[in-house]
Amino acid sequence: MRWISGTVLLLILGSIAQLGFLVYAMYVLLGILLLSRFMTHQWSEGLSAIRSPVNTKVEVGNQQNIEISIQNNSPFSTPWMIFEESFPKELLGQMPQKLLIKGQGIGITSLQAGDRHHLSYKITFKQRGYYQLGPLLVETGDLFGLHRTFRIITDPEFVLVIPQVIPLRRYQIASRRPLGEIRIAHRLFEDPTRIAAVRPYQPGDPLNQIHWSATARTGTLHSRIYDNSCVAGATLLLDFHDDAYQGTGSSVASELAITTAASLANALFEDGHQVGLVCNGRDAAERIKHDGWVGHFTTRTDAQTKAHHSQSNARLQPLIVPTRKGAEQLTTILETLGRLETSDGLHFAHLIQEARQLIPRDATIIPILRDVSPETAVALGMLKRQGYSVTVVIIQFDEGFSPEWAKTPSWAEPIVAQGIDFITVSNEQELGELSTHALSL
């Protein structure tokens, strides 16, 4: 546009000054500019691409072959184009590496009318996460370099990598509070699977509680009486606030926290117990749905910036998977953990206040924390005084081995003062040998 504006200005000045040669030159230049703009638009709009299908749900270590076919649908040949597959830059430069890419994701070529160009690369998912593959950015222009256009010609693909689950070899339930079906007194609902007694029928008893065997034997109506009961299980409270994962090793600590939550959920599920998850992180799928992406740009920098653009991760509502049993429960928790990102919206103490009414009283609460602030300790102490069973798991991967008889570390004193037990997890091997005798389930 600046070239065209300058040319028109010189054309006007040449006409006023009656400079015939300048006017002629500007007419020619203006024609070239308009023609190049038209042809560049035709070349750009004629390009399309098809991405090969990808598995949208994989495990850590999975490798996928990505193939993209670019076609020139225009009746004109495209003299040159640069194509580039977009990846989140923060993931490529992060250590430890989350994505390993091998192959040609960027290049330059020309296409005759109706021709195709194929590009392919291999991607290995080294860590859990919710990854965006693409979109494909294409740049083309005229031969003089006077005008260029940038387009995104494929939609991105999103791949969910499920977090690693480590079997807890020493997972044994032996604690002050049994995990499983327990009798309770404060529930208003009866459990039809637990018969407490049989008594004579009373007016108002529902027909489905009549004990027909006792009725036939005695000749008078008898009714069953059921116990009030529930499945205790556990609710995992995961702290995924930005402030908890700062400094050296924060990425390793956050992934260890995710692995710990996934492994505990898996152990509970396999033993037939109910399990739930409450977290103050943010769902990556929700973030992408909120932010969106743009497909038409004016400059290459603008295109790359918007293709990788992400807004603030502020979240003021907890991310909750309700505590219950069911075949899909573990799958839902693992998918939620796979998409989880740190957030700067809701601190852990506020998370407890927001989610307290949604946590079953008979489910053990297992907070998984990177550190323990005084506010967090007070909030957990309040839960314990309200009758909840609470045992804290502290992620301390950078701490050395400490025997059980060692002095309580300073960072654990706030929760010890609240009368809350805790265990530490320093690495995946220690997690695999985790003994839940310490978990007051």
Coordinates of C-alpha atoms in Angstrom, one line a residue:
M1 CA 0.0 0.0 0.0
R2 CA 2.9 2.4 0.7
W3 CA 4.3 1.7 -2.8
I4 CA 1.0 2.5 -4.4
S5 CA 0.5 5.7 -2.3
G6 CA 4.0 6.9 -3.2
T7 CA 3.5 6.1 -6.9
V8 CA 0.2 8.0 -7.0
L9 CA 1.7 11.0 -5.2
L10 CA 4.6 11.1 -7.8
L11 CA 2.1 10.7 -10.6
I12 CA 0.2 13.7 -9.3
L13 CA 3.3 15.8 -8.9
G14 CA 4.6 14.9 -12.4
S15 CA 1.2 15.9 -13.9
I16 CA 1.3 19.2 -12.2
A17 CA 4.9 19.9 -13.2
Q18 CA 4.2 18.5 -16.7
L19 CA 7.1 16.0 -16.4
G20 CA 6.0 13.6 -19.2
F21 CA 8.7 11.0 -18.6
L22 CA 8.0 10.8 -14.9
V23 CA 4.3 10.5 -15.5
Y24 CA 4.9 7.7 -18.0
A25 CA 7.2 5.9 -15.5
M26 CA 4.7 6.2 -12.7
Y27 CA 1.9 4.8 -14.9
V28 CA 4.1 1.8 -15.7
L29 CA 5.1 1.3 -12.0
L30 CA 1.5 1.7 -10.9
G31 CA 0.4 -1.0 -13.4
I32 CA 3.1 -3.3 -12.2
L33 CA 2.1 -2.8 -8.6
L34 CA -1.6 -3.5 -9.2
L35 CA -0.8 -6.5 -11.4
S36 CA 1.6 -8.0 -8.8
R37 CA -1.0 -7.5 -6.0
F38 CA -3.7 -9.2 -8.2
M39 CA -1.5 -12.1 -9.1
T40 CA -0.2 -12.6 -5.5
H41 CA -3.8 -12.7 -4.3
Q42 CA -4.6 -15.3 -6.9
W43 CA -1.6 -17.5 -6.0
S44 CA -2.4 -17.3 -2.3
E45 CA -6.1 -18.0 -2.6
G46 CA -5.5 -20.9 -4.9
L47 CA -3.4 -22.8 -2.3
S48 CA -5.0 -25.5 -0.1
A49 CA -3.7 -28.3 2.0
I50 CA -4.8 -31.6 3.5
R51 CA -3.3 -33.0 6.7
S52 CA -3.2 -36.8 7.3
P53 CA -5.4 -38.0 10.2
V54 CA -3.6 -38.1 13.5
N55 CA -4.4 -39.9 16.8
T56 CA -5.9 -37.3 19.1
K57 CA -5.3 -39.3 22.3
V58 CA -1.9 -41.0 22.8
E59 CA 0.4 -42.1 25.6
V60 CA 3.8 -40.7 26.6
G61 CA 6.5 -41.8 24.2
N62 CA 4.1 -42.3 21.3
Q63 CA 5.5 -41.3 17.9
Q64 CA 3.3 -40.1 15.0
N65 CA 4.0 -39.5 11.3
I66 CA 2.5 -36.2 10.1
E67 CA 1.9 -35.8 6.3
I68 CA 0.6 -32.7 4.6
S69 CA -0.3 -32.3 0.9
I70 CA -0.3 -28.8 -0.5
Q71 CA -2.1 -28.3 -3.8
N72 CA -2.3 -25.3 -6.2
N73 CA -5.9 -25.0 -7.3
S74 CA -5.3 -21.8 -9.2
P75 CA -5.1 -21.7 -13.0
F76 CA -1.8 -19.8 -12.6
S77 CA 1.5 -21.3 -11.6
T78 CA 2.9 -20.2 -8.2
P79 CA 6.5 -19.0 -8.8
W80 CA 7.5 -19.5 -5.2
M81 CA 6.0 -20.1 -1.7
I82 CA 7.4 -20.7 1.7
F83 CA 5.5 -23.2 4.0
E84 CA 6.0 -23.6 7.7
E85 CA 4.3 -25.8 10.2
S86 CA 3.6 -23.9 13.4
F87 CA 4.5 -25.3 16.8
P88 CA 4.3 -23.7 20.3
K89 CA 7.8 -22.1 20.6
E90 CA 7.8 -22.4 24.4
L91 CA 7.5 -26.2 24.2
L92 CA 10.3 -26.6 21.6
G93 CA 12.8 -24.7 23.8
Q94 CA 11.8 -26.1 27.1
M95 CA 13.9 -28.5 29.1
P96 CA 13.3 -31.3 29.7
Q97 CA 12.1 -31.5 26.1
K98 CA 8.4 -32.2 25.6
L99 CA 8.3 -32.6 21.8
L100 CA 10.9 -34.2 19.6
I101 CA 10.5 -33.3 15.9
K102 CA 12.3 -35.0 13.1
G103 CA 11.7 -34.2 9.4
Q104 CA 10.8 -31.2 7.2
G105 CA 8.3 -28.9 8.7
I106 CA 9.5 -25.9 6.8
G107 CA 10.6 -25.4 3.2
I108 CA 10.3 -23.4 -0.1
T109 CA 9.0 -24.6 -3.4
S110 CA 7.1 -23.6 -6.6
L111 CA 3.9 -25.2 -7.9
Q112 CA 2.5 -25.5 -11.4
A113 CA -1.2 -25.2 -11.8
G114 CA -2.9 -28.3 -10.3
D115 CA 0.4 -29.7 -8.9
R116 CA 0.9 -31.0 -5.3
H117 CA 3.7 -30.8 -2.9
H118 CA 4.1 -33.2 0.0
L119 CA 5.8 -32.6 3.3
S120 CA 6.2 -34.9 6.3
Y121 CA 7.8 -35.1 9.7
K122 CA 7.8 -37.3 12.8
I123 CA 6.9 -36.1 16.2
T124 CA 7.5 -37.9 19.5
F125 CA 5.6 -36.8 22.6
K126 CA 8.0 -36.9 25.5
Q127 CA 5.7 -35.6 28.2
R128 CA 2.0 -35.5 28.9
G129 CA 0.1 -32.4 27.6
Y130 CA -2.4 -31.0 25.2
Y131 CA -0.4 -30.2 22.0
Q132 CA -1.3 -28.1 19.0
L133 CA 0.1 -29.3 15.7
G134 CA -0.1 -26.6 13.1
P135 CA -1.6 -24.6 11.5
L136 CA 0.4 -24.6 8.3
L137 CA 1.5 -21.1 7.4
V138 CA 2.2 -20.3 3.7
E139 CA 3.9 -17.2 2.3
T140 CA 4.0 -16.2 -1.4
G141 CA 4.4 -13.1 -3.5
D142 CA 5.4 -11.6 -6.8
L143 CA 8.8 -12.0 -8.5
F144 CA 9.8 -8.4 -7.8
G145 CA 9.3 -8.6 -4.0
L146 CA 6.8 -5.7 -4.1
H147 CA 3.9 -7.6 -2.5
R148 CA 3.7 -10.7 -0.3
T149 CA 0.8 -12.4 1.4
F150 CA 0.6 -14.8 4.3
R151 CA -2.1 -17.4 4.9
I152 CA -2.9 -20.3 7.2
I153 CA -4.3 -23.0 4.9
T154 CA -4.9 -25.8 7.4
D155 CA -6.7 -26.0 10.7
P156 CA -4.5 -27.1 13.7
E157 CA -4.8 -30.6 15.2
F158 CA -4.8 -31.1 18.9
V159 CA -3.3 -34.2 20.5
L160 CA -3.9 -35.2 24.1
V161 CA -1.0 -37.1 25.7
I162 CA -2.2 -39.0 28.8
P163 CA 0.0 -38.7 31.9
Q164 CA 2.2 -41.6 32.9
V165 CA 0.7 -43.9 35.5
I166 CA 3.1 -45.6 37.9
P167 CA 1.8 -48.8 39.7
L168 CA 2.0 -48.4 43.4
R169 CA 3.6 -51.7 44.4
R170 CA 3.2 -51.2 48.1
Y171 CA -0.3 -49.8 47.8
Q172 CA -2.0 -51.3 50.9
I173 CA -4.9 -49.9 52.9
A174 CA -4.2 -50.1 56.6
S175 CA -5.2 -47.0 58.5
R176 CA -7.4 -45.6 61.2
R177 CA -10.2 -45.1 58.7
P178 CA -11.1 -48.0 56.4
L179 CA -11.3 -47.3 52.7
G180 CA -14.4 -48.9 51.1
E181 CA -17.9 -49.4 52.2
I182 CA -18.4 -48.0 55.7
R183 CA -21.4 -47.4 57.9
I184 CA -22.3 -43.8 58.6
A185 CA -24.9 -42.1 60.6
H186 CA -25.4 -38.7 59.1
R187 CA -26.5 -39.7 55.6
L188 CA -30.3 -39.5 54.8
F189 CA -30.2 -42.2 52.1
E190 CA -30.2 -45.9 52.7
D191 CA -28.0 -48.4 50.8
P192 CA -30.2 -51.2 49.4
T193 CA -27.1 -53.5 49.2
R194 CA -26.6 -53.5 53.0
I195 CA -29.5 -55.1 55.0
A196 CA -29.3 -54.2 58.7
A197 CA -32.4 -56.1 60.0
V198 CA -35.9 -57.4 59.2
R199 CA -38.9 -56.1 61.2
P200 CA -42.7 -56.3 61.0
Y201 CA -44.3 -54.1 58.3
Q202 CA -45.3 -50.6 59.3
P203 CA -47.7 -48.3 57.4
G204 CA -45.7 -46.2 55.0
D205 CA -43.0 -48.8 54.2
P206 CA -42.4 -48.9 50.4
L207 CA -43.4 -52.1 48.7
N208 CA -39.9 -52.7 47.4
Q209 CA -38.7 -53.1 51.0
I210 CA -41.0 -56.0 51.8
H211 CA -39.1 -59.1 52.8
W212 CA -41.2 -61.7 51.0
S213 CA -39.4 -64.7 52.4
A214 CA -40.0 -63.6 56.0
T215 CA -43.6 -62.7 55.1
A216 CA -44.2 -66.2 53.7
R217 CA -42.6 -67.9 56.6
T218 CA -44.4 -66.0 59.3
G219 CA -47.7 -65.2 57.6
T220 CA -47.4 -61.5 58.3
L221 CA -45.8 -58.7 56.3
H222 CA -42.2 -57.9 57.1
S223 CA -39.9 -55.2 55.8
R224 CA -36.2 -54.9 55.3
I225 CA -34.2 -52.2 57.1
Y226 CA -31.0 -50.9 55.3
D227 CA -27.9 -49.3 56.7
N228 CA -26.9 -45.8 55.8
S229 CA -23.6 -46.2 54.0
C230 CA -21.3 -44.8 51.3
V231 CA -18.0 -45.6 49.6
A232 CA -15.3 -43.6 51.3
G233 CA -12.6 -43.4 48.5
A234 CA -10.5 -40.3 48.2
T235 CA -10.6 -36.8 46.6
L236 CA -7.3 -35.5 45.2
L237 CA -6.7 -31.8 45.7
L238 CA -3.9 -30.8 43.3
D239 CA -2.3 -27.4 43.6
F240 CA -1.3 -26.2 40.1
H241 CA -1.0 -22.4 40.8
D242 CA 1.9 -20.6 39.0
D243 CA 3.3 -19.4 42.3
A244 CA 3.9 -23.0 43.5
Y245 CA 6.0 -23.9 40.5
Q246 CA 8.7 -21.2 40.2
G247 CA 12.5 -21.4 40.1
T248 CA 14.8 -24.3 39.2
G249 CA 13.2 -27.6 38.5
S250 CA 9.7 -26.2 38.4
S251 CA 8.8 -28.1 35.2
V252 CA 10.0 -31.4 36.7
A253 CA 8.1 -30.8 39.9
S254 CA 4.9 -30.0 38.1
E255 CA 5.1 -33.2 36.0
L256 CA 5.9 -35.2 39.1
A257 CA 2.8 -33.8 40.8
I258 CA 0.7 -34.8 37.8
T259 CA 2.2 -38.3 37.8
T260 CA 1.5 -38.6 41.5
A261 CA -2.2 -37.6 41.1
A262 CA -2.6 -40.0 38.1
S263 CA -1.0 -42.9 39.9
L264 CA -3.1 -42.4 43.1
A265 CA -6.3 -42.2 41.0
N266 CA -5.3 -45.3 39.2
A267 CA -4.6 -47.3 42.4
L268 CA -7.9 -46.2 43.9
F269 CA -9.9 -47.0 40.8
E270 CA -8.3 -50.5 40.4
D271 CA -9.3 -51.3 44.0
G272 CA -12.9 -50.4 43.2
H273 CA -13.0 -47.2 45.3
Q274 CA -14.5 -43.9 44.4
V275 CA -12.1 -41.1 43.4
G276 CA -12.3 -37.5 42.4
L277 CA -10.1 -34.6 41.5
V278 CA -10.2 -30.9 42.4
C279 CA -7.6 -28.5 40.9
N280 CA -6.9 -24.8 40.5
G281 CA -5.1 -25.3 37.2
R282 CA -6.6 -24.5 33.8
D283 CA -7.8 -26.9 31.1
A284 CA -5.8 -26.3 27.9
A285 CA -8.8 -27.2 25.7
E286 CA -10.8 -24.5 27.4
R287 CA -8.0 -22.0 26.9
I288 CA -7.7 -22.8 23.2
K289 CA -11.5 -22.6 22.8
H290 CA -11.5 -19.2 24.5
D291 CA -8.5 -17.7 22.7
G292 CA -9.1 -19.1 19.2
W293 CA -6.8 -18.4 16.3
V294 CA -6.7 -16.2 13.2
G295 CA -6.2 -17.4 9.6
H296 CA -5.4 -14.3 7.6
F297 CA -2.4 -12.0 8.3
T298 CA -0.5 -9.1 6.8
T299 CA 3.0 -9.9 7.8
R300 CA 5.0 -13.1 8.7
T301 CA 5.7 -11.9 12.2
D302 CA 2.0 -11.1 12.8
A303 CA 1.1 -14.6 11.5
Q304 CA 3.6 -16.4 13.7
T305 CA 2.7 -14.3 16.8
K306 CA -1.0 -14.9 16.5
A307 CA -0.6 -18.6 15.6
H308 CA 1.2 -19.0 19.0
H309 CA -0.8 -16.4 20.9
S310 CA -2.0 -17.3 24.4
Q311 CA -3.8 -15.0 26.8
S312 CA -3.6 -14.8 30.6
N313 CA -4.2 -18.1 32.4
A314 CA -6.3 -16.5 35.1
R315 CA -8.9 -18.9 36.4
L316 CA -11.3 -18.1 39.3
Q317 CA -13.2 -21.4 39.3
P318 CA -11.9 -24.8 40.4
L319 CA -11.6 -27.6 37.9
I320 CA -13.5 -30.5 39.3
V321 CA -14.1 -34.1 38.5
P322 CA -16.8 -35.2 41.0
T323 CA -15.9 -38.0 43.4
R324 CA -17.6 -41.1 42.4
K325 CA -17.2 -44.7 41.1
G326 CA -17.7 -45.7 37.5
A327 CA -16.0 -47.2 34.5
E328 CA -15.3 -43.8 33.0
Q329 CA -14.0 -42.1 36.2
L330 CA -10.3 -42.9 35.7
T331 CA -10.4 -42.0 32.1
T332 CA -12.0 -38.6 32.9
I333 CA -9.4 -37.9 35.5
L334 CA -6.4 -38.9 33.3
E335 CA -7.7 -36.8 30.4
T336 CA -8.2 -33.8 32.8
L337 CA -4.6 -34.2 34.1
G338 CA -3.3 -34.5 30.6
R339 CA -4.8 -31.1 29.6
L340 CA -3.9 -29.4 32.8
E341 CA -1.8 -26.2 32.8
T342 CA -0.7 -23.9 35.6
S343 CA -2.9 -20.9 36.3
D344 CA -2.5 -17.6 38.1
G345 CA -6.1 -17.2 39.1
L346 CA -7.0 -19.2 42.2
H347 CA -4.7 -19.9 45.2
F348 CA -4.9 -23.2 46.9
A349 CA -6.5 -21.9 50.1
H350 CA -9.2 -20.3 48.0
L351 CA -9.6 -23.5 46.1
I352 CA -10.5 -25.3 49.3
Q353 CA -13.1 -22.7 50.2
E354 CA -14.7 -22.9 46.7
A355 CA -14.8 -26.7 46.5
R356 CA -15.4 -27.7 50.1
Q357 CA -19.2 -28.2 49.6
L358 CA -18.5 -30.5 46.7
I359 CA -16.2 -32.9 48.5
P360 CA -17.9 -35.9 50.1
R361 CA -17.4 -35.9 53.8
D362 CA -16.6 -39.6 53.9
A363 CA -13.9 -39.4 51.1
T364 CA -10.4 -38.9 52.3
I365 CA -8.8 -35.7 51.1
I366 CA -5.4 -36.0 49.7
P367 CA -3.9 -32.6 48.8
I368 CA -0.9 -32.8 46.5
L369 CA 1.3 -29.7 47.1
R370 CA 4.6 -28.3 45.9
D371 CA 4.9 -26.2 49.1
V372 CA 2.8 -25.3 52.1
S373 CA 2.0 -21.7 52.9
P374 CA 0.5 -20.7 56.2
E375 CA -2.8 -19.9 54.5
T376 CA -2.9 -23.4 53.0
A377 CA -2.1 -25.0 56.3
V378 CA -4.9 -23.1 58.1
A379 CA -7.4 -24.1 55.3
L380 CA -6.4 -27.8 55.6
G381 CA -6.6 -27.6 59.4
M382 CA -10.1 -26.3 59.1
L383 CA -11.1 -29.3 57.0
K384 CA -9.7 -31.7 59.6
R385 CA -11.6 -30.0 62.4
Q386 CA -14.8 -30.3 60.4
G387 CA -14.4 -34.0 60.4
Y388 CA -12.5 -34.7 57.1
S389 CA -9.7 -37.1 57.0
V390 CA -6.7 -35.3 55.5
T391 CA -3.2 -36.5 54.5
V392 CA -0.9 -34.3 52.5
V393 CA 1.5 -35.4 49.7
I394 CA 4.4 -33.0 49.3
I395 CA 6.2 -32.9 46.0
Q396 CA 9.9 -32.4 46.9
F397 CA 11.8 -33.8 44.0
D398 CA 14.9 -31.7 44.9
E399 CA 15.1 -32.9 48.5
G400 CA 17.5 -35.6 49.5
F401 CA 16.5 -38.7 51.3
S402 CA 15.3 -38.2 54.9
P403 CA 14.7 -41.1 57.3
E404 CA 11.3 -41.3 59.1
W405 CA 12.9 -40.4 62.4
A406 CA 14.5 -37.2 61.1
K407 CA 13.4 -33.9 62.3
T408 CA 10.4 -32.4 60.6
P409 CA 11.6 -30.0 57.9
S410 CA 10.7 -26.3 58.3
W411 CA 8.4 -26.2 55.3
A412 CA 6.2 -28.9 56.9
E413 CA 5.8 -27.3 60.3
P414 CA 2.6 -25.4 59.4
I415 CA 0.7 -28.6 58.6
V416 CA 2.2 -30.5 61.5
A417 CA 1.0 -27.7 63.8
Q418 CA -2.5 -28.4 62.4
G419 CA -2.3 -32.1 63.3
I420 CA -2.1 -33.2 59.7
D421 CA 0.0 -36.1 58.5
F422 CA 2.1 -35.8 55.4
I423 CA 4.3 -37.9 53.1
T424 CA 6.9 -36.7 50.5
V425 CA 7.5 -37.8 47.0
S426 CA 10.9 -36.9 45.5
N427 CA 11.0 -38.9 42.3
E428 CA 9.0 -41.5 40.3
Q429 CA 10.9 -44.4 41.9
E430 CA 9.9 -43.2 45.4
L431 CA 6.3 -42.8 44.1
G432 CA 6.3 -46.4 42.9
E433 CA 7.3 -47.6 46.4
L434 CA 4.7 -45.3 48.1
S435 CA 3.2 -46.9 51.1
T436 CA -0.3 -45.7 51.9
H437 CA 0.0 -46.8 55.6
A438 CA 0.7 -43.1 56.1
L439 CA -2.4 -42.1 54.2
S440 CA -5.3 -41.8 56.6
L441 CA -7.9 -43.2 54.2

